[in-house]
XYZ file of C-alpha atoms in Angstrom:
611
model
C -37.874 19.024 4.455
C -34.761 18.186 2.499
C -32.516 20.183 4.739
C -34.104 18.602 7.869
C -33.612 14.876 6.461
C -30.385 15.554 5.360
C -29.021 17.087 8.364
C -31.512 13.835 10.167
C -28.895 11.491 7.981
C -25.804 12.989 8.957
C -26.609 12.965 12.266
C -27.316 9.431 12.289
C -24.180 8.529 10.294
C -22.033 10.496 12.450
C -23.297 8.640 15.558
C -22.527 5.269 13.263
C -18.868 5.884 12.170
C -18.138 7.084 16.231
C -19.478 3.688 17.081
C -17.921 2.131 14.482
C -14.474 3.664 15.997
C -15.255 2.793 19.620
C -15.683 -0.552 18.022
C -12.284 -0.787 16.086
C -10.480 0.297 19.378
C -11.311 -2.178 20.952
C -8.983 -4.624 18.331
C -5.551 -4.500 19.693
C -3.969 -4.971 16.577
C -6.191 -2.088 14.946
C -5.423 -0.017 17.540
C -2.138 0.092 17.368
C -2.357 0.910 13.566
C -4.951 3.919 14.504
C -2.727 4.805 17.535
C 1.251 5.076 15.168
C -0.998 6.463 12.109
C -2.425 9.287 14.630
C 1.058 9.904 16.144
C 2.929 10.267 13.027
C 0.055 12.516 11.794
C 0.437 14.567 15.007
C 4.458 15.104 14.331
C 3.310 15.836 10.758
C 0.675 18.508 11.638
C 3.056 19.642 14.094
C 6.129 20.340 11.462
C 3.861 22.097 9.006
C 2.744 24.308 12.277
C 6.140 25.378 12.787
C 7.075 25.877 9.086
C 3.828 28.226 9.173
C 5.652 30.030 12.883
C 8.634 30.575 10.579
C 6.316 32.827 7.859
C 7.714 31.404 4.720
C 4.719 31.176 2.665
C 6.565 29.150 -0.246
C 7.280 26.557 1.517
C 3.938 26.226 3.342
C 1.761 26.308 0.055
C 4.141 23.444 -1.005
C 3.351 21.484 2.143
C 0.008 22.092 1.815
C 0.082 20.483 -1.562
C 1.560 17.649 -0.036
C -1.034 16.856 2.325
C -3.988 17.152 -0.112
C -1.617 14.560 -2.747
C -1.926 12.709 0.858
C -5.591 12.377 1.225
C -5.867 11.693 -2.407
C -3.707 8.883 -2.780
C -3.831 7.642 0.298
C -6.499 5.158 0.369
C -5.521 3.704 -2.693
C -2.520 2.431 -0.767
C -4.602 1.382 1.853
C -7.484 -0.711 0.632
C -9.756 2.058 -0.661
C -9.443 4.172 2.871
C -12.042 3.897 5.461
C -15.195 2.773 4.450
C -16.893 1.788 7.704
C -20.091 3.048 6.189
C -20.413 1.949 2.700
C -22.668 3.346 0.426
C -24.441 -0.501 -0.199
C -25.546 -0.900 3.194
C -27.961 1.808 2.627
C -29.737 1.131 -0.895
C -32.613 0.084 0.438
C -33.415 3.268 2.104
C -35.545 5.822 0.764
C -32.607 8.598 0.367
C -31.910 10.898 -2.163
C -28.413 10.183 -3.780
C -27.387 13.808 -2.666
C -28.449 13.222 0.802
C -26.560 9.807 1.230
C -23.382 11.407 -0.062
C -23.940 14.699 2.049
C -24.386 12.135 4.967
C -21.407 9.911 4.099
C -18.987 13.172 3.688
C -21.046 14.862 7.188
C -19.632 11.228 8.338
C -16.118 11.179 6.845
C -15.106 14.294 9.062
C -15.599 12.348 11.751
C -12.108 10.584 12.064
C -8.587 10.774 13.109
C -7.219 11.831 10.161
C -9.904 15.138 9.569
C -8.759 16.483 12.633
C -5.039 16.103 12.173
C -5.491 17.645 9.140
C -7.635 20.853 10.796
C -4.441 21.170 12.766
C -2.498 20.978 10.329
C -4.707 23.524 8.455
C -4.215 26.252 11.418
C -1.115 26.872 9.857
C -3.583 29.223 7.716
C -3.868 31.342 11.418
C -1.088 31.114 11.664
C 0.448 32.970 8.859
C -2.258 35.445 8.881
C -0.783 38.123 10.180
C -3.408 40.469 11.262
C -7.192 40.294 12.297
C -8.797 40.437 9.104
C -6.413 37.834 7.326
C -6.824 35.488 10.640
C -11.096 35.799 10.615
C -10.919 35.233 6.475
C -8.260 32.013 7.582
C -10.972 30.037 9.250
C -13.630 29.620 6.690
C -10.614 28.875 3.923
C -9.425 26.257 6.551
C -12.582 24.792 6.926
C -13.481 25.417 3.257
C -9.610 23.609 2.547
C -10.068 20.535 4.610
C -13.749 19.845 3.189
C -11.890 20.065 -0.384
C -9.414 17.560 0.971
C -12.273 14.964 2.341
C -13.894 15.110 -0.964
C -11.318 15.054 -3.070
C -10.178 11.397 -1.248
C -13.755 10.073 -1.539
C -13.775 11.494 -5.269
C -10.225 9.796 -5.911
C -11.410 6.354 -4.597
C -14.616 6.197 -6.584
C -12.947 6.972 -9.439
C -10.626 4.713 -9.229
C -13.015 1.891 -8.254
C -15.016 2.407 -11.422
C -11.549 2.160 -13.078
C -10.689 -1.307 -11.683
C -14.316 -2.453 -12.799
C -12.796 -2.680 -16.547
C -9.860 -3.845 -17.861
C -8.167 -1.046 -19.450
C -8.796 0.987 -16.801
C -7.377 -1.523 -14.310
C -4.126 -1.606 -16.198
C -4.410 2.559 -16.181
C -5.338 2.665 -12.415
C -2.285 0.405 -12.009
C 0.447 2.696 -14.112
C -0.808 5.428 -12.186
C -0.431 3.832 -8.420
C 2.803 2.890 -9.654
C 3.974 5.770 -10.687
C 2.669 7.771 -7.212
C 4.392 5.328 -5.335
C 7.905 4.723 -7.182
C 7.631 9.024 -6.783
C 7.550 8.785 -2.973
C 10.827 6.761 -3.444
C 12.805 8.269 -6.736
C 11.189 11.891 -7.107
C 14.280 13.310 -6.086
C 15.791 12.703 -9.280
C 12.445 14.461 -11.673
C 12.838 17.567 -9.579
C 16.205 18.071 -9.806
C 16.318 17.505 -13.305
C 13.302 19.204 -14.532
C 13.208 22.300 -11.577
C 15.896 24.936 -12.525
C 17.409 26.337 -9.251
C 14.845 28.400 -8.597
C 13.166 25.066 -6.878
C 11.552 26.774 -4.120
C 9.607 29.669 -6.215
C 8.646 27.527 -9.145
C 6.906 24.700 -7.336
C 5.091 27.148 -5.154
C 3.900 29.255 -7.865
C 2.277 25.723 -9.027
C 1.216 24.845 -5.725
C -0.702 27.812 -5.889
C -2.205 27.878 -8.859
C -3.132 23.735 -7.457
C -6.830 24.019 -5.491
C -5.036 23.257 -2.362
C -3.674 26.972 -2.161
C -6.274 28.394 -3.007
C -7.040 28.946 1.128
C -3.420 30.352 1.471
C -4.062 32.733 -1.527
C -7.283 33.841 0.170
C -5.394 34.782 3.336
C -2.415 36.516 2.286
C -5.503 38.192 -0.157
C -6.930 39.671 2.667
C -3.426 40.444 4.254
C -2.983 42.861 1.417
C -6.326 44.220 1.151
C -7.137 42.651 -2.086
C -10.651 41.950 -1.596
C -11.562 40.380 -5.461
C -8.490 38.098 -4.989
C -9.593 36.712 -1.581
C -13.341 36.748 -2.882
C -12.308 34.293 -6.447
C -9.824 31.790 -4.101
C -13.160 31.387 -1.684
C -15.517 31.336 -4.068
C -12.723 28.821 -6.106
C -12.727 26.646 -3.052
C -16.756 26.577 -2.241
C -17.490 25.779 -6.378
C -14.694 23.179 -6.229
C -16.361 21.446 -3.589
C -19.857 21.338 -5.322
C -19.106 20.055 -8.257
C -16.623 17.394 -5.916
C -19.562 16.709 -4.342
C -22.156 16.244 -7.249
C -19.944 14.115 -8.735
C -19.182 11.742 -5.957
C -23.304 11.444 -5.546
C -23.376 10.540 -8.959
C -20.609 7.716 -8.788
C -22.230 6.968 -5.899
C -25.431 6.102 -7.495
C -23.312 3.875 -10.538
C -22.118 1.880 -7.775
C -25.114 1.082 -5.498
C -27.467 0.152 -9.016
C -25.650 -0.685 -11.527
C -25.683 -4.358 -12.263
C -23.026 -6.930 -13.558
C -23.520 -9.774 -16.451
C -21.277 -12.615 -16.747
C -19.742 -13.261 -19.651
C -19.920 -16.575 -21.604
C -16.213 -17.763 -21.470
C -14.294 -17.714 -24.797
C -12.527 -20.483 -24.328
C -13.573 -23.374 -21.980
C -10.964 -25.684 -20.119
C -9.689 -28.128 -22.323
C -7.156 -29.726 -19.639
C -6.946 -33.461 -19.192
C -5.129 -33.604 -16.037
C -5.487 -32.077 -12.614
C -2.560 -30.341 -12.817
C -3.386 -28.778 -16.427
C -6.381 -27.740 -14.998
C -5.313 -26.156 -11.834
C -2.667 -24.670 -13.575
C -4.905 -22.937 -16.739
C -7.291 -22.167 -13.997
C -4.933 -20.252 -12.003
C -3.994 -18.538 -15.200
C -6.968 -17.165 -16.362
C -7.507 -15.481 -12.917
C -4.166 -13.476 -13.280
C -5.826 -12.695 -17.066
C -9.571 -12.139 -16.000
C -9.605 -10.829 -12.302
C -9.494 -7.236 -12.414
C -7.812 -7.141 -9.146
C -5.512 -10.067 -10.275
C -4.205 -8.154 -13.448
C -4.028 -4.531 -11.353
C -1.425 -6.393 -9.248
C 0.260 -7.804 -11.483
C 0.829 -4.488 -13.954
C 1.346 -2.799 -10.565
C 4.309 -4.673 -10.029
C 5.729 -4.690 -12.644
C 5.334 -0.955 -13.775
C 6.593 -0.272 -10.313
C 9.738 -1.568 -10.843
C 10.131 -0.177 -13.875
C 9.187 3.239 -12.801
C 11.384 2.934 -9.236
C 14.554 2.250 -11.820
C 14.025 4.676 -14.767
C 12.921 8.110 -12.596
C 16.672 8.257 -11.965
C 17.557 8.344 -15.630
C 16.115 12.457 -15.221
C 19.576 13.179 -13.862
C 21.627 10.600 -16.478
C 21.614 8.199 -14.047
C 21.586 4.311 -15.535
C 23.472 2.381 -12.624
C 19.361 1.617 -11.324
C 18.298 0.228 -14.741
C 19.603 -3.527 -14.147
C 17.562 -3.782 -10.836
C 14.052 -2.984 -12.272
C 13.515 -6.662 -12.788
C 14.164 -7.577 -9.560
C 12.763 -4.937 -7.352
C 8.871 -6.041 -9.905
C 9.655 -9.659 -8.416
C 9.643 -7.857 -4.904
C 6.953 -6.495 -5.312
C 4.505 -9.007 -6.992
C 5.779 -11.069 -4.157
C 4.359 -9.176 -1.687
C 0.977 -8.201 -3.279
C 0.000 -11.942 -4.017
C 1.000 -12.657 -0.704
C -2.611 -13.903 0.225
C -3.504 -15.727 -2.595
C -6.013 -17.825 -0.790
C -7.535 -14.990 1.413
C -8.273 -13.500 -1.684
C -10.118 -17.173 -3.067
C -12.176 -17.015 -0.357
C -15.173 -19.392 0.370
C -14.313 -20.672 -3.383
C -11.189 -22.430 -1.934
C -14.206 -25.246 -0.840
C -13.959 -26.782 -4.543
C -10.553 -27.343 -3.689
C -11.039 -28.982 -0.082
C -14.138 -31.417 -1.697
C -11.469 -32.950 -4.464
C -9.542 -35.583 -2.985
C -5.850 -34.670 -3.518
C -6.390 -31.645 -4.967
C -4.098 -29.625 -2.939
C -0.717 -30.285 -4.186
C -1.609 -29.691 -7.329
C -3.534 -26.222 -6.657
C 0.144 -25.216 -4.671
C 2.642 -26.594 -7.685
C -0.608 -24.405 -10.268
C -0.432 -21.159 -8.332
C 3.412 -21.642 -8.370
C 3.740 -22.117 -12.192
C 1.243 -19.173 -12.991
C 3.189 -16.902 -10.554
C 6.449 -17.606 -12.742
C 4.100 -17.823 -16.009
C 2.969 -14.278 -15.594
C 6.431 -12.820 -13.670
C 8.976 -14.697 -15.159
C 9.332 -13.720 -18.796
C 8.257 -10.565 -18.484
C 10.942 -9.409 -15.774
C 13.707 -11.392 -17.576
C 12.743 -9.605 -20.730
C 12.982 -6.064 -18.494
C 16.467 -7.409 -16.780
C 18.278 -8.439 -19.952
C 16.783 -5.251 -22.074
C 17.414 -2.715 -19.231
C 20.922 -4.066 -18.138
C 22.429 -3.811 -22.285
C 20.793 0.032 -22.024
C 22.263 0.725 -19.134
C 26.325 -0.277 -20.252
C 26.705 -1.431 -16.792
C 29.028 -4.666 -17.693
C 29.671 -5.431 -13.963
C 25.903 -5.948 -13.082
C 25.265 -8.991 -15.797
C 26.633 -11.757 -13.595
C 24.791 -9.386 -10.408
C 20.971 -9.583 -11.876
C 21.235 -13.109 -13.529
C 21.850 -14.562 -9.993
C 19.978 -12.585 -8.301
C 16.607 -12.495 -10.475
C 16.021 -16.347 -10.578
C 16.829 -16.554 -7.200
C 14.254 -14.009 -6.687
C 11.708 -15.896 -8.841
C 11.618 -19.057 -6.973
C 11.984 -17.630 -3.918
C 8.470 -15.781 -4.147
C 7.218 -18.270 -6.017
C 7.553 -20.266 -2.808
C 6.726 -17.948 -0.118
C 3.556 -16.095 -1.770
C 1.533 -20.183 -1.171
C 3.226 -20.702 1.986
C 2.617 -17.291 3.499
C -0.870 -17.549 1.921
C -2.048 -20.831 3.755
C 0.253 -20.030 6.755
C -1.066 -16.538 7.231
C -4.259 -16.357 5.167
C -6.147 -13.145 6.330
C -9.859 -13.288 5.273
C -11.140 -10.845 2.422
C -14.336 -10.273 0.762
C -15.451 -13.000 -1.556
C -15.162 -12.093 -5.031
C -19.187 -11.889 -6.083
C -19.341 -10.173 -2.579
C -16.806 -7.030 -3.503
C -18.658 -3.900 -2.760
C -18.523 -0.716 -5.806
C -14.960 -0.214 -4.590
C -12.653 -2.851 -5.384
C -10.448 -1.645 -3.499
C -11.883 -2.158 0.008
C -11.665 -6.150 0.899
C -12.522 -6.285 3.763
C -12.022 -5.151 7.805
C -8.726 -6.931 7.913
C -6.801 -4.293 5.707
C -4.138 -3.479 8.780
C -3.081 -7.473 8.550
C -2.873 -7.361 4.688
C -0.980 -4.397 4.531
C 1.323 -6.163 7.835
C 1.897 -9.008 5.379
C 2.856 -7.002 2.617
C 5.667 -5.532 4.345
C 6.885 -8.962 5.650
C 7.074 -9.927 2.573
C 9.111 -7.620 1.197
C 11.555 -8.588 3.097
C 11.272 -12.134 3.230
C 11.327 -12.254 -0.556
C 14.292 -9.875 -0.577
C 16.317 -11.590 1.328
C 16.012 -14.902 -0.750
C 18.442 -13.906 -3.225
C 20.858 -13.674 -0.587
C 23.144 -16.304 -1.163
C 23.178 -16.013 -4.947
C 24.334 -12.697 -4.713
C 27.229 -12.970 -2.067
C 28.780 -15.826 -4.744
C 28.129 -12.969 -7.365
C 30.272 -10.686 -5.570
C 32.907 -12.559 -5.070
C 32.796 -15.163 -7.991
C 31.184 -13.439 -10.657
C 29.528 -15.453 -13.024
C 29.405 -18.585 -10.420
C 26.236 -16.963 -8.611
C 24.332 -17.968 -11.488
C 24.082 -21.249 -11.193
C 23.770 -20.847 -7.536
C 20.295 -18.190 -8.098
C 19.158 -20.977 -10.332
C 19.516 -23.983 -7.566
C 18.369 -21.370 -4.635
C 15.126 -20.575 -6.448
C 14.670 -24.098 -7.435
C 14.877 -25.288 -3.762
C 12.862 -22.430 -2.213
C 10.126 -23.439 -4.795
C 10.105 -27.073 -3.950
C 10.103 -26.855 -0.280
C 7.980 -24.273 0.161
C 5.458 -25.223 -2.051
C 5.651 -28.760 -0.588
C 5.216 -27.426 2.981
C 2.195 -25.430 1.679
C 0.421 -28.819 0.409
C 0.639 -30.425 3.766
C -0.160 -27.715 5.284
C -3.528 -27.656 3.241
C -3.848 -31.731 3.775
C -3.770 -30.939 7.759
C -5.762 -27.793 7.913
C -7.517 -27.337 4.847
C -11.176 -26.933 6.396
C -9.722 -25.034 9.108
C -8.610 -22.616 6.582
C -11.954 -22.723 5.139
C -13.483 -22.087 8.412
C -11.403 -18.760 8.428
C -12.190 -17.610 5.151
C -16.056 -18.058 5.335
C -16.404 -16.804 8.802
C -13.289 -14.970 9.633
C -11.800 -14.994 13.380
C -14.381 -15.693 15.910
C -14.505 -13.453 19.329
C -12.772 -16.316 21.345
C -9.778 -16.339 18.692
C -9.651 -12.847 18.231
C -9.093 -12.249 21.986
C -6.593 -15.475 22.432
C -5.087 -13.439 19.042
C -4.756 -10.215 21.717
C -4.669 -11.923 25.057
C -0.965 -12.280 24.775
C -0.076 -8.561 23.718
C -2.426 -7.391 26.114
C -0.253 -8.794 28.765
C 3.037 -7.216 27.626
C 3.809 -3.840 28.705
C 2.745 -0.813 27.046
C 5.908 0.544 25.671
C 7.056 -3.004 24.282
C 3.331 -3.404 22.054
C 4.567 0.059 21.091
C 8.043 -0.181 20.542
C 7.116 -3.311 18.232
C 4.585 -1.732 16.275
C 7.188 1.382 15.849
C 10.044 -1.304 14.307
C 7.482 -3.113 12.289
C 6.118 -0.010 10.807
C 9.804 1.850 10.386
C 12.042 -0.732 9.993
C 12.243 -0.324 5.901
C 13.836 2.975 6.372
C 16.958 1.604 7.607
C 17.116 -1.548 5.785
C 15.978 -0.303 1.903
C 16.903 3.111 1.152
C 19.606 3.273 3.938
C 21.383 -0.211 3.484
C 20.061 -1.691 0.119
C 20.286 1.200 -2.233
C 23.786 2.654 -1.179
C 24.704 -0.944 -1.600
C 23.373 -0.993 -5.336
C 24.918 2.259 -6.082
C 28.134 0.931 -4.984
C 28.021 -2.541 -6.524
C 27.122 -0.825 -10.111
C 30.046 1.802 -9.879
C 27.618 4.565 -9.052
C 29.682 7.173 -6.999
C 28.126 10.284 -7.768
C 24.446 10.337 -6.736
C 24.430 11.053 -2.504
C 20.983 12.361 -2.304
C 19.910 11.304 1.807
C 21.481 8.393 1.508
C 23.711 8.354 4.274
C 26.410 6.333 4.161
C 27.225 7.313 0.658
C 28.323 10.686 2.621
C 31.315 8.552 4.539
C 34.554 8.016 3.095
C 36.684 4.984 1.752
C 35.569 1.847 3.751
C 32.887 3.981 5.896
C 30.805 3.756 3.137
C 30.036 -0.253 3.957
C 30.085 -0.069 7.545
C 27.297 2.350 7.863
C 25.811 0.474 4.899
C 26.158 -2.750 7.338
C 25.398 -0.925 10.631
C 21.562 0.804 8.323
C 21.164 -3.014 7.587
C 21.853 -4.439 10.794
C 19.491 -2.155 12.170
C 16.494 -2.953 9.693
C 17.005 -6.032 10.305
C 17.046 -6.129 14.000
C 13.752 -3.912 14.131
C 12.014 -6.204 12.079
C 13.114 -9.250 14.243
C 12.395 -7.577 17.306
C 8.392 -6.664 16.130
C 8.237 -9.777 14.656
C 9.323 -12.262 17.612
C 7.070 -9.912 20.035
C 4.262 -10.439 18.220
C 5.610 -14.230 17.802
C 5.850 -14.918 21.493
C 2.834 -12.978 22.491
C 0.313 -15.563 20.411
C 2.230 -18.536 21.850
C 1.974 -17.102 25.213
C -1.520 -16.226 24.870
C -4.016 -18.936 26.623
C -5.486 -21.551 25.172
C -9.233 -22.508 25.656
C -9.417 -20.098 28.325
C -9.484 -17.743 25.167
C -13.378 -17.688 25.544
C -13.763 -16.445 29.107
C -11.652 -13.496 28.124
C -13.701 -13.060 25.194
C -17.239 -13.252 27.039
């Protein structure tokens, strides 16, 4: 009876999540995100194929390792990964916690990224060598990518019942940070803690790691070594029990268990609007869990993204880690209203309440960023001996300050994208909501936007040294004025049309006026602009912005893939200009197709393409 209901479940799960997919299709804008994320995947699965064709087994066990550090942190950089089926929607069915998550996981397998990963995993056939190895290969595959499914579900759970406390918010956040400065700056950890025997000593741990464990098993059976290929299968099959046992119990701590407010320890004791906007706005950056993750994110990341390179004695970076945290906490509180949700209606009901909820969100941004990154700047720049780069950060950081200061309310109301309300978060914090693609589209916008703010404070650095000060200061002043003043009309016209949004998010007739112009542009543009959107960072950041750095702070002896720092003399800042140019130009071109495709798009006629 169990078997039958649980194989019942997963049938009917399966047939849900296909649905669901069908469904998401359908969404031009999510199917261009499915369609680059599936191509990329593809080239991916296709380059660990032909490492496997080539027979080095070293260097495939340390691929493999790679993808499974994929699947596991993954979805943390992309809203909790897909949960199209959420464990919630099915409390009130009479299931067995085991059967649910047998169900879910039966479910999981059906997506894009399972079967790029299979193909990836026939690498295992491929290096098999003989008949036995290559009929052993297919149950470690298949054994392999069910360890790689679970292992992602396991990761997010875990690190949703991590964000549900405080502490372990501020740990989740350390740890993202870390992962992701890594993907940047690893370069400099291997080569300082690897001797040169790189190649043999990171595959003898990417062995030992579970996700060669299916590798070991073949080239087990290659050699005839039957107790070998019998403990890496049996390693892989145990792995995914316990994987699985624990997931059903997280799974059961997040569908029951049950969350008491907290009598405040300190009530309001403003007298003004603004005071009160302003210590409101406060205590979420101190009490939202998602809030504070952001915010230590952002800050750890910048710290982590400029000390990694001290591995190899390298202290040029160490100025810039104040900077590159204001970068980044501009782009994560990019949708500071989305993220209010419905509860932006106490705001709407006060009469002239919106200015001063822009100029309080403004303050607490610079309240929580501000000292804390000038205390990083001044304290990192004096470690690092770098004279030349005092008169470079002190332009550029309060620059940077008022700059996203300004754009994170502007972008917010201007480009709100509607998340789950707070009281209506599901057991992973992470997930808010179906519009995760457009978050994680604003996010990179904003990196750049906010980046590019210190512009002029750092061309009068360059040239005039400690004049760029004063400059940062009066550029960051202005950019927090103006844009926080065109946020607060913007709220006085539109406010309950931004309400509308939140509660209800885009009906069918905007969502197709939202498509109706793409739709009409040729296939390889929507593509080509999706590419540049999704790619254009390469060029611009490490190719153009870091070589630039390394330059400005007198670094001349770390090349690493950084292209232009291969060129000689005066080479050096054209291809530094020509990377930029180029970043640039593919973020203008996405940008301006998308632009001209909504103002193209049809107007009330919107609904008859939508019924």
């Amino acid at each position: 009876m169990a078997l039958a209901l649980t194989f019942r479940t997963s049938h009917t799960l399966v047939r849900m999540r296909l649905a669901a997919f069908r469904h998401a299709l359908e969404d031009q804008f999510r199917r261009s995100w499915i369609v680059t994320g599936g191509f990329v995947g593809l080239v991916l699965a296709s380059g660990t194929l032909w490492l496997a064709a080539r027979g080095d087994h070293d260097v495939l066990v340390v691929v493999l390792a790679v993808w499974m550090l994929g699947w596991v942190v993954g979805p943390l950089f992309a809203g909790g990964g897909d949960e199209t089926l959420r464990p919630e929607y099915f409390t009130m069915m009479p299931l067995p916690p085991r059967t649910l998550s047998t169900g879910l996981l039966v479910a999981a397998l059906a997506g894009v990224a399972p079967v790029i990963s299979l193909i990836a995993l026939l690498s295992l056939i491929v290096v098999s060598g003989g008949v036995a190895a290559a009929v052993v290969a297919v149950p470690a595959l298949l054994l392999q990518l069910l360890c790689f499914v679970l292992a992602s579900r396991l990761a997010v759970a875990v690190y949703g019942v991590l964000l549900q406390l405080r502490s372990g918010a501020v740990i989740a956040a350390l740890v993202n940070a870390f992962i992701l400065a890594f993907t940047a700056q690893g370069w400099a950890l291997i080569v300082a803690f690897v001797s040169a025997d790189v190649q043999g000593t990171v595959a003898k741990a990417a062995r030992i790691a579970p996700s060669g464990w299916g590798l070991v098993a073949v080239e087990a059976a290659g050699r005839g070594d039957w107790l070998e290929l019998l403990a890496a299968l049996a390693g892989l099959v145990v792995l995914a029990v316990v994987m699985l046992l624990a997931w059903s119990a997280l799974l059961v701590r997040r569908t029951t268990a049950t969350h008491t407010g907290r009598t405040p320890r300190r009530l309001l004791a403003a007298r003004t609007p603004e005071g009160a906007a302003a210590a409101k706005e406060l205590r979420s950056w101190t009490r939202d869990l998602l809030y504070g993750h952001r915010a230590v994110f952002a800050i750890a990341y910048g710290l982590f993204f400029c000390l990694m390179p001290l591995a190899i004695g390298l202290k040029s970076m160490l100025p810039w880690a104040g900077p590159a945290a204001v970068v980044m906490a501009g782009s994560m509180a990019a949708n500071l209203y989305g993220a209010d949700g419905t509860a932006y209606w106490t705001t709407l009901m006060t009469p002239g309440a919106n200015r001063p909820d822009v100029r309080a969100r403004q303050r607490a941004f610079l309240l929580v960023f501000g000292p804390s990154t000038l205390l990083i700047t001044v304290l990192l720049t004096w470690w690092s001996g770098v004279t030349s780069a005092w008169p470079l950060v002190l332009s550029v950081l309060p620059a940077l300050l008022g700059g996203a200061a300004g754009l994170v309310v502007a972008c917010s109301v201007y480009a709100a994208v509607p998340t789950t309300d707070a009281h209506k978060r599901s057991g992973n914090p992470l997930n808010s909501g179906e519009n995760e693609g457009e978050t994680m589209g604003i996010v990179y916008v904003m990196l750049v936007l906010v980046a590019t703010t210190c512009a002029p404070a750092l061309v009068v650095a360059l040239y005039f040294g400690w004049w760029g000060v004063p400059v940062g200061v009066l550029s960051g002043v202005l950019a927090w004025w103006y844009f926080g003043r065109v946020a607060a009309r913007r709220l006085d016209a539109r406010g309950p049309e931004l309400l509308t949004l939140l509660r209800h998010g885009r009906s069918p007739a905007e969502q197709a006026k939202k498509t109706a112009g793409l739709e009409a542009l040729p296939k390889w543009r929507r593509t080509l602009a999706g590419f540049c959107l999704g790619f254009g960072a390469i060029p611009l950041f490490p190719q153009a912005v870091v070589p630039a750095v390394f330059k400005l702070t007198g670094n001349h002896d770390t090349k690493s893939w950084f292209l232009a720092l291969y060129q000689d003399g005066p080479w050096q800042w054209v291809v530094i200009a020509l990377m930029g140019a180029l970043g640039l130009s593919m973020y203008a071109f996405g940008g301006l197709t998308y632009y001209r495709a909504r103002k193209r798009a049809p107007g009330v006629p919107g609904a008859v393409v939508a019924g």
